[in-house]
CSV table of C-alpha atoms in Angstrom, one decimal:
chain,number,residue,atom,x,y,z
A,14,MET,CA,0.0,0.0,0.0
A,15,ASN,CA,1.5,3.4,-1.0
A,16,ASN,CA,1.7,6.4,1.2
A,17,LYS,CA,-1.3,8.2,-0.5
A,18,ALA,CA,-3.6,5.3,0.3
A,19,ILE,CA,-2.5,5.3,3.9
A,20,ILE,CA,-3.1,9.1,4.3
A,21,ARG,CA,-6.6,8.7,2.8
A,22,ILE,CA,-7.5,6.0,5.2
A,23,VAL,CA,-6.3,8.0,8.2
A,24,LEU,CA,-8.3,11.1,7.1
A,25,VAL,CA,-11.5,9.0,6.8
A,26,LEU,CA,-11.1,7.5,10.3
A,27,LEU,CA,-10.4,11.0,11.7
A,28,VAL,CA,-13.5,12.5,10.2
A,29,ALA,CA,-15.6,9.6,11.5
A,30,ALA,CA,-14.2,10.0,15.0
A,31,ILE,CA,-15.0,13.7,15.0
A,32,GLY,CA,-18.6,13.1,13.9
A,33,ALA,CA,-19.2,10.5,16.6
A,34,TRP,CA,-17.9,12.9,19.3
A,35,GLN,CA,-20.2,15.7,18.1
A,36,LEU,CA,-23.2,13.5,18.1
A,37,ARG,CA,-22.5,12.2,21.7
A,38,ASN,CA,-22.0,15.8,23.0
A,39,SER,CA,-25.3,17.1,21.5
A,40,GLN,CA,-27.2,14.3,23.1
A,41,THR,CA,-25.8,14.9,26.6
A,42,ALA,CA,-26.0,18.7,26.7
A,43,PRO,CA,-29.7,19.1,27.7
A,44,GLU,CA,-29.2,16.7,30.6
A,45,SER,CA,-26.2,18.7,31.8
A,46,ALA,CA,-28.3,21.9,31.6
A,47,THR,CA,-31.1,20.3,33.6
A,48,LYS,CA,-28.7,19.2,36.3
A,49,SER,CA,-27.2,22.6,36.4
A,50,ALA,CA,-30.6,24.3,36.9
A,51,GLN,CA,-31.5,21.8,39.6
A,52,GLN,CA,-28.2,22.3,41.4
A,53,GLN,CA,-29.1,26.0,41.6
A,54,GLY,CA,-32.2,25.2,43.5
A,55,GLY,CA,-34.8,25.4,40.8
A,56,GLN,CA,-36.6,23.6,38.0
A,57,PRO,CA,-35.5,24.4,34.5
A,58,ALA,CA,-37.8,26.9,32.8
A,59,HIS,CA,-40.2,27.0,35.8
A,60,HIS,CA,-40.5,29.5,38.7
A,61,HIS,CA,-43.2,31.2,40.8
A,62,ASN,CA,-43.7,34.9,41.2
A,63,LYS,CA,-45.0,35.5,44.7
A,64,GLY,CA,-46.2,39.0,45.3
A,65,GLY,CA,-49.0,41.1,44.1
A,66,ASN,CA,-51.8,40.0,45.9
A,67,HIS,CA,-54.1,40.9,48.5
A,68,GLN,CA,-57.4,39.6,47.2
A,69,ARG,CA,-60.9,41.1,47.3
A,70,ASP,CA,-63.1,40.1,50.3
A,71,SER,CA,-66.6,40.5,51.3
A,72,GLY,CA,-65.7,43.9,52.8
A,73,VAL,CA,-63.2,45.8,50.7
A,74,LYS,CA,-60.0,45.3,48.7
A,75,ASP,CA,-57.3,44.0,51.0
A,76,GLY,CA,-53.7,45.1,51.4
A,77,ALA,CA,-51.5,48.1,51.5
A,78,ASP,CA,-50.0,49.9,48.5
A,79,ARG,CA,-48.7,47.5,45.8
A,80,THR,CA,-45.2,48.5,46.6
A,81,ALA,CA,-45.5,47.4,50.1
A,82,ARG,CA,-47.6,44.3,49.4
A,83,GLN,CA,-44.9,41.8,48.6
A,84,GLY,CA,-45.9,39.1,51.0
A,85,GLN,CA,-43.1,37.2,52.8
A,86,PRO,CA,-42.8,33.4,52.9
A,87,ALA,CA,-45.3,31.6,55.2
A,88,GLY,CA,-44.0,31.0,58.6
A,89,ALA,CA,-42.5,34.4,59.3
A,90,ILE,CA,-44.4,34.7,62.6
A,91,GLY,CA,-43.7,37.8,64.6
A,92,GLU,CA,-41.3,39.2,62.0
A,93,PHE,CA,-42.8,42.7,61.6
A,94,ASP,CA,-42.3,46.2,62.9
A,95,TYR,CA,-45.7,47.9,63.1
A,96,TYR,CA,-49.4,47.6,62.2
A,97,LEU,CA,-51.3,49.2,59.4
A,98,VAL,CA,-54.9,49.7,60.4
A,99,SER,CA,-57.4,50.0,57.5
A,100,LEU,CA,-60.8,51.5,58.0
A,101,SER,CA,-63.3,51.0,55.1
A,102,TRP,CA,-65.9,53.7,54.4
A,103,SER,CA,-69.0,51.4,54.3
A,104,PRO,CA,-71.2,53.6,52.1
A,105,ALA,CA,-68.7,53.4,49.2
A,106,TYR,CA,-68.5,49.6,49.6
A,107,CYS,CA,-72.3,49.2,49.7
A,108,VAL,CA,-72.8,51.0,46.3
A,109,ALA,CA,-70.9,48.1,44.6
A,110,HIS,CA,-72.2,45.4,47.0
A,111,PRO,CA,-75.9,46.0,47.7
A,112,GLN,CA,-76.5,42.3,48.1
A,113,ASP,CA,-74.4,42.3,51.3
A,114,LYS,CA,-77.3,42.6,53.7
A,115,ARG,CA,-75.2,42.3,56.9
A,116,GLN,CA,-73.1,45.3,56.1
A,117,CYS,CA,-75.4,47.2,53.7
A,118,GLY,CA,-79.0,46.3,54.7
A,119,ASP,CA,-80.0,49.5,56.4
A,120,ARG,CA,-77.4,49.1,59.1
A,121,GLY,CA,-76.1,52.6,58.8
A,122,PHE,CA,-72.4,51.7,59.0
A,123,GLY,CA,-69.8,54.4,58.5
A,124,PHE,CA,-66.3,53.2,59.0
A,125,VAL,CA,-65.8,49.5,59.6
A,126,LEU,CA,-62.5,47.7,60.1
A,127,HIS,CA,-61.1,46.1,57.0
A,128,GLY,CA,-57.9,44.9,58.6
A,129,LEU,CA,-55.1,45.0,61.1
A,130,TRP,CA,-52.0,44.2,59.1
A,131,PRO,CA,-48.5,43.5,60.4
A,132,GLN,CA,-46.0,45.4,58.3
A,133,LYS,CA,-42.2,45.8,57.9
A,134,SER,CA,-40.7,49.3,58.0
A,135,SER,CA,-38.6,48.4,55.0
A,136,GLY,CA,-41.7,47.4,53.1
A,137,GLY,CA,-43.6,44.1,52.7
A,138,TYR,CA,-45.3,42.0,55.3
A,139,PRO,CA,-45.6,38.5,56.5
A,140,GLU,CA,-48.7,36.5,55.4
A,141,ASP,CA,-50.3,33.1,55.6
A,142,CYS,CA,-48.4,31.8,58.6
A,143,PRO,CA,-49.2,28.5,60.3
A,144,ALA,CA,-52.2,29.3,62.4
A,145,ASN,CA,-52.1,28.3,66.0
A,146,SER,CA,-55.8,28.7,66.6
A,147,LYS,CA,-59.0,30.0,65.0
A,148,PRO,CA,-61.5,32.6,66.1
A,149,SER,CA,-63.9,31.3,68.7
A,150,ALA,CA,-67.7,31.7,68.1
A,151,ALA,CA,-67.8,34.4,70.8
A,152,THR,CA,-64.9,36.3,69.2
A,153,VAL,CA,-66.6,36.2,65.8
A,154,GLN,CA,-69.8,37.6,67.3
A,155,ARG,CA,-68.0,40.5,69.0
A,156,THR,CA,-65.9,41.2,65.9
A,157,LEU,CA,-69.0,41.4,63.7
A,158,ALA,CA,-69.8,44.7,65.4
A,159,PHE,CA,-66.9,46.5,63.7
A,160,MET,CA,-66.0,44.0,60.9
A,161,PRO,CA,-69.4,43.0,59.6
A,162,SER,CA,-68.4,39.9,57.6
A,163,GLU,CA,-67.7,36.5,59.0
A,164,ARG,CA,-65.9,35.6,55.7
A,165,LEU,CA,-63.7,38.6,56.1
A,166,ILE,CA,-63.0,37.8,59.7
A,167,ASN,CA,-61.7,34.4,58.8
A,168,HIS,CA,-59.7,35.7,55.9
A,169,GLU,CA,-58.0,38.4,57.9
A,170,TRP,CA,-57.0,35.9,60.6
A,171,THR,CA,-55.6,33.4,58.1
A,172,LYS,CA,-53.7,35.9,56.0
A,173,HIS,CA,-52.6,38.5,58.6
A,174,GLY,CA,-53.4,37.6,62.1
A,175,SER,CA,-51.7,34.2,62.0
A,176,CYS,CA,-48.4,36.0,61.6
A,177,THR,CA,-48.7,38.2,64.7
A,178,GLY,CA,-47.8,35.5,67.2
A,179,LEU,CA,-51.1,36.1,69.0
A,180,THR,CA,-54.0,33.6,69.3
A,181,ALA,CA,-57.0,34.4,67.1
A,182,ASP,CA,-59.0,35.7,70.1
A,183,GLU,CA,-56.1,37.9,71.2
A,184,TYR,CA,-55.7,39.2,67.6
A,185,PHE,CA,-59.3,40.3,67.3
A,186,ALA,CA,-59.3,41.9,70.8
A,187,LEU,CA,-56.3,43.9,69.6
A,188,ALA,CA,-58.1,44.7,66.3
A,189,ASP,CA,-61.0,46.0,68.4
A,190,ARG,CA,-58.7,48.4,70.2
A,191,ALA,CA,-57.0,49.4,67.0
A,192,PHE,CA,-60.4,50.2,65.4
A,193,ALA,CA,-61.1,52.6,68.3
A,194,ALA,CA,-57.6,54.2,68.2
A,195,LEU,CA,-58.4,56.7,65.5
A,196,ARG,CA,-60.9,59.5,66.4
A,197,VAL,CA,-63.4,59.9,63.5
A,198,PRO,CA,-64.0,63.6,62.6
A,199,GLY,CA,-67.5,65.0,63.1
A,200,GLY,CA,-68.1,65.2,59.3
A,201,PHE,CA,-68.0,61.4,59.1
A,202,GLN,CA,-70.2,60.6,62.1
A,203,SER,CA,-73.5,60.5,60.3
A,204,PRO,CA,-73.4,62.5,57.1
A,205,SER,CA,-76.8,62.7,55.5
A,206,THR,CA,-75.5,64.2,52.3
A,207,SER,CA,-72.4,63.4,50.2
A,208,ARG,CA,-69.4,65.7,50.3
A,209,ASN,CA,-66.6,66.5,47.9
A,210,LEU,CA,-63.3,67.3,49.5
A,211,SER,CA,-59.7,67.5,48.3
A,212,VAL,CA,-57.1,65.0,49.7
A,213,GLU,CA,-55.6,67.8,51.7
A,214,GLN,CA,-59.0,68.7,53.3
A,215,LEU,CA,-59.6,65.1,54.2
A,216,LEU,CA,-56.2,64.6,55.8
A,217,SER,CA,-56.7,67.9,57.6
A,218,GLU,CA,-60.0,66.8,59.1
A,219,PHE,CA,-58.5,63.6,60.5
A,220,ASN,CA,-55.3,65.3,61.7
A,221,ALA,CA,-57.3,68.0,63.5
A,222,ALA,CA,-59.4,65.2,65.2
A,223,ASN,CA,-56.2,63.3,66.1
A,224,PRO,CA,-53.5,65.9,66.9
A,225,ALA,CA,-51.1,63.2,68.2
A,226,LEU,CA,-50.7,61.7,64.7
A,227,PRO,CA,-47.1,62.1,63.5
A,228,LYS,CA,-46.4,63.1,59.9
A,229,GLY,CA,-46.7,60.2,57.5
A,230,SER,CA,-48.9,58.1,59.7
A,231,LEU,CA,-52.2,58.6,57.8
A,232,THR,CA,-53.0,57.6,54.3
A,233,LEU,CA,-56.1,57.5,52.1
A,234,ARG,CA,-57.3,55.0,49.4
A,235,CYS,CA,-59.7,56.1,46.7
A,236,SER,CA,-61.4,54.4,43.7
A,237,GLY,CA,-63.2,56.2,40.9
A,238,GLY,CA,-62.9,59.5,42.7
A,239,GLU,CA,-64.5,58.1,45.9
A,240,LEU,CA,-63.1,57.6,49.3
A,241,GLU,CA,-62.7,53.9,50.0
A,242,GLU,CA,-60.5,53.6,53.0
A,243,VAL,CA,-58.6,55.6,55.7
A,244,ARG,CA,-55.4,53.9,56.8
A,245,PHE,CA,-53.1,54.7,59.7
A,246,CYS,CA,-50.0,53.2,61.2
A,247,VAL,CA,-49.4,52.2,64.8
A,248,ASP,CA,-46.6,50.5,66.7
A,249,LEU,CA,-47.0,47.2,68.5
A,250,GLN,CA,-48.6,49.0,71.4
A,251,LEU,CA,-51.0,50.8,69.1
A,252,ASN,CA,-49.4,54.1,69.5
A,253,PRO,CA,-49.4,56.2,66.3
A,254,ARG,CA,-46.2,56.2,64.2
A,255,SER,CA,-45.1,57.0,60.7
A,256,CYS,CA,-45.8,54.4,58.1
A,257,GLY,CA,-43.0,52.3,56.5
A,258,ALA,CA,-41.9,52.1,52.9
A,259,GLY,CA,-44.5,51.8,50.2
A,260,VAL,CA,-47.5,52.8,52.3
A,261,ARG,CA,-48.9,56.0,50.8
A,262,THR,CA,-52.1,57.8,49.8
A,263,GLN,CA,-53.7,56.4,46.6
A,264,CYS,CA,-56.1,59.2,45.5
A,265,GLY,CA,-56.1,61.6,42.6
A,266,ARG,CA,-55.5,65.3,42.9
A,267,ASP,CA,-59.1,66.2,42.1
A,268,SER,CA,-61.8,66.3,44.7
A,269,VAL,CA,-62.8,63.1,46.5
A,270,GLN,CA,-66.4,62.1,47.0
A,271,VAL,CA,-67.4,61.0,50.5
A,272,ARG,CA,-70.7,59.3,50.2
A,273,ALA,CA,-73.5,59.8,52.7
A,274,LEU,CA,-74.6,57.0,55.0
A,275,ARG,CA,-77.3,54.7,53.6
Protein backbone atom coordinates (compact mmCIF):
# COMPACT_ATOMS: atom_id res chain seq x y z
CA MET A 1 0.00 0.00 0.00
CA ASN A 2 1.48 3.35 -1.01
CA ASN A 3 1.70 6.45 1.18
CA LYS A 4 -1.26 8.21 -0.51
CA ALA A 5 -3.61 5.34 0.32
CA ILE A 6 -2.50 5.29 3.94
CA ILE A 7 -3.07 9.06 4.31
CA ARG A 8 -6.56 8.71 2.76
CA ILE A 9 -7.54 5.99 5.24
CA VAL A 10 -6.27 8.02 8.20
CA LEU A 11 -8.29 11.06 7.10
CA VAL A 12 -11.48 8.99 6.75
CA LEU A 13 -11.05 7.53 10.26
CA LEU A 14 -10.36 10.97 11.71
CA VAL A 15 -13.53 12.51 10.17
CA ALA A 16 -15.61 9.57 11.46
CA ALA A 17 -14.22 9.98 14.98
CA ILE A 18 -15.01 13.73 15.03
CA GLY A 19 -18.60 13.12 13.87
CA ALA A 20 -19.18 10.52 16.57
CA TRP A 21 -17.87 12.87 19.27
CA GLN A 22 -20.16 15.73 18.12
CA LEU A 23 -23.22 13.46 18.12
CA ARG A 24 -22.53 12.22 21.65
CA ASN A 25 -21.99 15.77 22.96
CA SER A 26 -25.27 17.09 21.48
CA GLN A 27 -27.21 14.27 23.14
CA THR A 28 -25.83 14.88 26.63
CA ALA A 29 -25.97 18.71 26.66
CA PRO A 30 -29.68 19.08 27.66
CA GLU A 31 -29.18 16.68 30.57
CA SER A 32 -26.23 18.72 31.78
CA ALA A 33 -28.28 21.93 31.58
CA THR A 34 -31.11 20.34 33.56
CA LYS A 35 -28.72 19.18 36.27
CA SER A 36 -27.18 22.64 36.44
CA ALA A 37 -30.60 24.25 36.93
CA GLN A 38 -31.51 21.76 39.64
CA GLN A 39 -28.20 22.30 41.44
CA GLN A 40 -29.05 26.01 41.60
CA GLY A 41 -32.22 25.16 43.51
CA GLY A 42 -34.81 25.40 40.76
CA GLN A 43 -36.63 23.56 38.04
CA PRO A 44 -35.55 24.39 34.51
CA ALA A 45 -37.84 26.94 32.82
CA HIS A 46 -40.21 27.00 35.81
CA HIS A 47 -40.54 29.46 38.70
CA HIS A 48 -43.18 31.20 40.81
CA ASN A 49 -43.68 34.93 41.19
CA LYS A 50 -44.98 35.49 44.71
CA GLY A 51 -46.24 38.97 45.31
CA GLY A 52 -49.00 41.06 44.05
CA ASN A 53 -51.82 40.04 45.87
CA HIS A 54 -54.13 40.87 48.51
CA GLN A 55 -57.43 39.62 47.22
CA ARG A 56 -60.92 41.07 47.33
CA ASP A 57 -63.05 40.10 50.31
CA SER A 58 -66.65 40.53 51.30
CA GLY A 59 -65.69 43.88 52.80
CA VAL A 60 -63.21 45.82 50.71
CA LYS A 61 -60.03 45.30 48.74
CA ASP A 62 -57.31 43.98 50.96
CA GLY A 63 -53.75 45.09 51.39
CA ALA A 64 -51.45 48.07 51.52
CA ASP A 65 -50.01 49.86 48.53
CA ARG A 66 -48.72 47.47 45.85
CA THR A 67 -45.16 48.55 46.56
CA ALA A 68 -45.55 47.37 50.15
CA ARG A 69 -47.61 44.30 49.39
CA GLN A 70 -44.92 41.80 48.59
CA GLY A 71 -45.88 39.05 51.01
CA GLN A 72 -43.11 37.21 52.79
CA PRO A 73 -42.85 33.41 52.91
CA ALA A 74 -45.30 31.62 55.17
CA GLY A 75 -43.98 30.99 58.62
CA ALA A 76 -42.49 34.44 59.32
CA ILE A 77 -44.43 34.71 62.59
CA GLY A 78 -43.66 37.84 64.57
CA GLU A 79 -41.25 39.21 61.97
CA PHE A 80 -42.75 42.69 61.56
CA ASP A 81 -42.31 46.19 62.95
CA TYR A 82 -45.71 47.85 63.12
CA TYR A 83 -49.38 47.55 62.20
CA LEU A 84 -51.31 49.17 59.37
CA VAL A 85 -54.93 49.72 60.41
CA SER A 86 -57.36 49.97 57.49
CA LEU A 87 -60.82 51.48 57.97
CA SER A 88 -63.29 51.01 55.12
CA TRP A 89 -65.92 53.68 54.38
CA SER A 90 -68.96 51.43 54.25
CA PRO A 91 -71.24 53.63 52.06
CA ALA A 92 -68.74 53.38 49.18
CA TYR A 93 -68.50 49.60 49.56
CA CYS A 94 -72.28 49.19 49.66
CA VAL A 95 -72.79 50.96 46.34
CA ALA A 96 -70.93 48.10 44.64
CA HIS A 97 -72.21 45.35 46.99
CA PRO A 98 -75.92 46.03 47.71
CA GLN A 99 -76.45 42.27 48.12
CA ASP A 100 -74.36 42.28 51.30
CA LYS A 101 -77.28 42.56 53.72
CA ARG A 102 -75.20 42.26 56.88
CA GLN A 103 -73.14 45.35 56.10
CA CYS A 104 -75.43 47.20 53.72
CA GLY A 105 -78.99 46.28 54.68
CA ASP A 106 -80.04 49.55 56.37
CA ARG A 107 -77.45 49.11 59.09
CA GLY A 108 -76.08 52.65 58.77
CA PHE A 109 -72.40 51.66 59.04
CA GLY A 110 -69.85 54.43 58.54
CA PHE A 111 -66.29 53.24 59.00
CA VAL A 112 -65.78 49.52 59.59
CA LEU A 113 -62.51 47.72 60.13
CA HIS A 114 -61.05 46.14 57.03
CA GLY A 115 -57.91 44.86 58.64
CA LEU A 116 -55.08 45.04 61.15
CA TRP A 117 -52.01 44.17 59.10
CA PRO A 118 -48.48 43.50 60.42
CA GLN A 119 -45.96 45.41 58.29
CA LYS A 120 -42.20 45.78 57.91
CA SER A 121 -40.65 49.25 58.03
CA SER A 122 -38.58 48.44 54.96
CA GLY A 123 -41.71 47.41 53.05
CA GLY A 124 -43.56 44.15 52.70
CA TYR A 125 -45.32 42.05 55.26
CA PRO A 126 -45.61 38.47 56.51
CA GLU A 127 -48.65 36.52 55.39
CA ASP A 128 -50.33 33.11 55.59
CA CYS A 129 -48.36 31.85 58.57
CA PRO A 130 -49.19 28.52 60.26
CA ALA A 131 -52.25 29.26 62.39
CA ASN A 132 -52.05 28.28 66.05
CA SER A 133 -55.81 28.66 66.61
CA LYS A 134 -58.98 29.97 65.02
CA PRO A 135 -61.49 32.61 66.15
CA SER A 136 -63.94 31.31 68.71
CA ALA A 137 -67.67 31.74 68.11
CA ALA A 138 -67.81 34.39 70.83
CA THR A 139 -64.91 36.32 69.23
CA VAL A 140 -66.59 36.20 65.82
CA GLN A 141 -69.81 37.60 67.27
CA ARG A 142 -67.98 40.46 69.02
CA THR A 143 -65.93 41.23 65.91
CA LEU A 144 -68.99 41.44 63.65
CA ALA A 145 -69.83 44.71 65.41
CA PHE A 146 -66.91 46.47 63.72
CA MET A 147 -65.97 44.00 60.93
CA PRO A 148 -69.42 42.95 59.64
CA SER A 149 -68.43 39.92 57.57
CA GLU A 150 -67.68 36.48 58.98
CA ARG A 151 -65.90 35.60 55.74
CA LEU A 152 -63.67 38.65 56.08
CA ILE A 153 -62.96 37.82 59.73
CA ASN A 154 -61.73 34.35 58.84
CA HIS A 155 -59.72 35.66 55.88
CA GLU A 156 -58.03 38.37 57.94
CA TRP A 157 -57.02 35.86 60.60
CA THR A 158 -55.62 33.37 58.09
CA LYS A 159 -53.73 35.89 55.98
CA HIS A 160 -52.59 38.46 58.56
CA GLY A 161 -53.45 37.61 62.15
CA SER A 162 -51.73 34.25 61.96
CA CYS A 163 -48.38 36.04 61.56
CA THR A 164 -48.65 38.18 64.69
CA GLY A 165 -47.77 35.49 67.22
CA LEU A 166 -51.12 36.07 68.96
CA THR A 167 -53.99 33.64 69.28
CA ALA A 168 -57.02 34.37 67.13
CA ASP A 169 -58.98 35.70 70.10
CA GLU A 170 -56.07 37.92 71.19
CA TYR A 171 -55.65 39.21 67.64
CA PHE A 172 -59.27 40.32 67.28
CA ALA A 173 -59.26 41.85 70.77
CA LEU A 174 -56.27 43.90 69.58
CA ALA A 175 -58.10 44.70 66.34
CA ASP A 176 -61.03 46.03 68.37
CA ARG A 177 -58.69 48.38 70.23
CA ALA A 178 -56.98 49.41 66.99
CA PHE A 179 -60.35 50.23 65.41
CA ALA A 180 -61.06 52.62 68.28
CA ALA A 181 -57.56 54.16 68.22
CA LEU A 182 -58.44 56.74 65.52
CA ARG A 183 -60.92 59.46 66.37
CA VAL A 184 -63.40 59.90 63.49
CA PRO A 185 -64.00 63.58 62.60
CA GLY A 186 -67.50 64.99 63.05
CA GLY A 187 -68.09 65.21 59.31
CA PHE A 188 -67.96 61.40 59.14
CA GLN A 189 -70.16 60.62 62.13
CA SER A 190 -73.52 60.45 60.33
CA PRO A 191 -73.41 62.48 57.10
CA SER A 192 -76.83 62.69 55.47
CA THR A 193 -75.46 64.18 52.26
CA SER A 194 -72.39 63.37 50.21
CA ARG A 195 -69.41 65.70 50.30
CA ASN A 196 -66.63 66.50 47.88
CA LEU A 197 -63.28 67.31 49.46
CA SER A 198 -59.69 67.49 48.34
CA VAL A 199 -57.14 65.02 49.67
CA GLU A 200 -55.60 67.82 51.70
CA GLN A 201 -58.98 68.68 53.27
CA LEU A 202 -59.65 65.06 54.16
CA LEU A 203 -56.25 64.61 55.77
CA SER A 204 -56.66 67.93 57.57
CA GLU A 205 -59.96 66.84 59.14
CA PHE A 206 -58.45 63.64 60.49
CA ASN A 207 -55.29 65.34 61.69
CA ALA A 208 -57.35 67.97 63.49
CA ALA A 209 -59.35 65.25 65.25
CA ASN A 210 -56.15 63.34 66.06
CA PRO A 211 -53.45 65.92 66.86
CA ALA A 212 -51.08 63.25 68.17
CA LEU A 213 -50.70 61.66 64.71
CA PRO A 214 -47.11 62.10 63.49
CA LYS A 215 -46.36 63.10 59.92
CA GLY A 216 -46.72 60.25 57.47
CA SER A 217 -48.91 58.11 59.72
CA LEU A 218 -52.20 58.61 57.85
CA THR A 219 -53.03 57.65 54.26
CA LEU A 220 -56.14 57.47 52.08
CA ARG A 221 -57.29 55.03 49.43
CA CYS A 222 -59.74 56.08 46.71
CA SER A 223 -61.38 54.41 43.74
CA GLY A 224 -63.17 56.16 40.90
CA GLY A 225 -62.95 59.50 42.70
CA GLU A 226 -64.55 58.10 45.89
CA LEU A 227 -63.05 57.62 49.33
CA GLU A 228 -62.74 53.89 50.02
CA GLU A 229 -60.46 53.63 53.04
CA VAL A 230 -58.58 55.60 55.66
CA ARG A 231 -55.41 53.86 56.85
CA PHE A 232 -53.12 54.72 59.71
CA CYS A 233 -50.00 53.19 61.18
CA VAL A 234 -49.39 52.24 64.81
CA ASP A 235 -46.60 50.53 66.70
CA LEU A 236 -47.02 47.19 68.45
CA GLN A 237 -48.62 48.95 71.43
CA LEU A 238 -51.04 50.77 69.07
CA ASN A 239 -49.35 54.15 69.48
CA PRO A 240 -49.40 56.19 66.25
CA ARG A 241 -46.20 56.16 64.20
CA SER A 242 -45.08 57.00 60.68
CA CYS A 243 -45.80 54.36 58.06
CA GLY A 244 -43.03 52.33 56.49
CA ALA A 245 -41.86 52.13 52.90
CA GLY A 246 -44.50 51.83 50.21
CA VAL A 247 -47.53 52.84 52.27
CA ARG A 248 -48.91 56.04 50.77
CA THR A 249 -52.12 57.82 49.78
CA GLN A 250 -53.71 56.44 46.64
CA CYS A 251 -56.09 59.19 45.52
CA GLY A 252 -56.07 61.59 42.60
CA ARG A 253 -55.49 65.31 42.90
CA ASP A 254 -59.11 66.16 42.10
CA SER A 255 -61.85 66.31 44.70
CA VAL A 256 -62.79 63.09 46.48
CA GLN A 257 -66.41 62.15 47.04
CA VAL A 258 -67.40 60.99 50.50
CA ARG A 259 -70.74 59.25 50.18
CA ALA A 260 -73.49 59.84 52.69
CA LEU A 261 -74.62 57.04 55.01
CA ARG A 262 -77.26 54.74 53.56
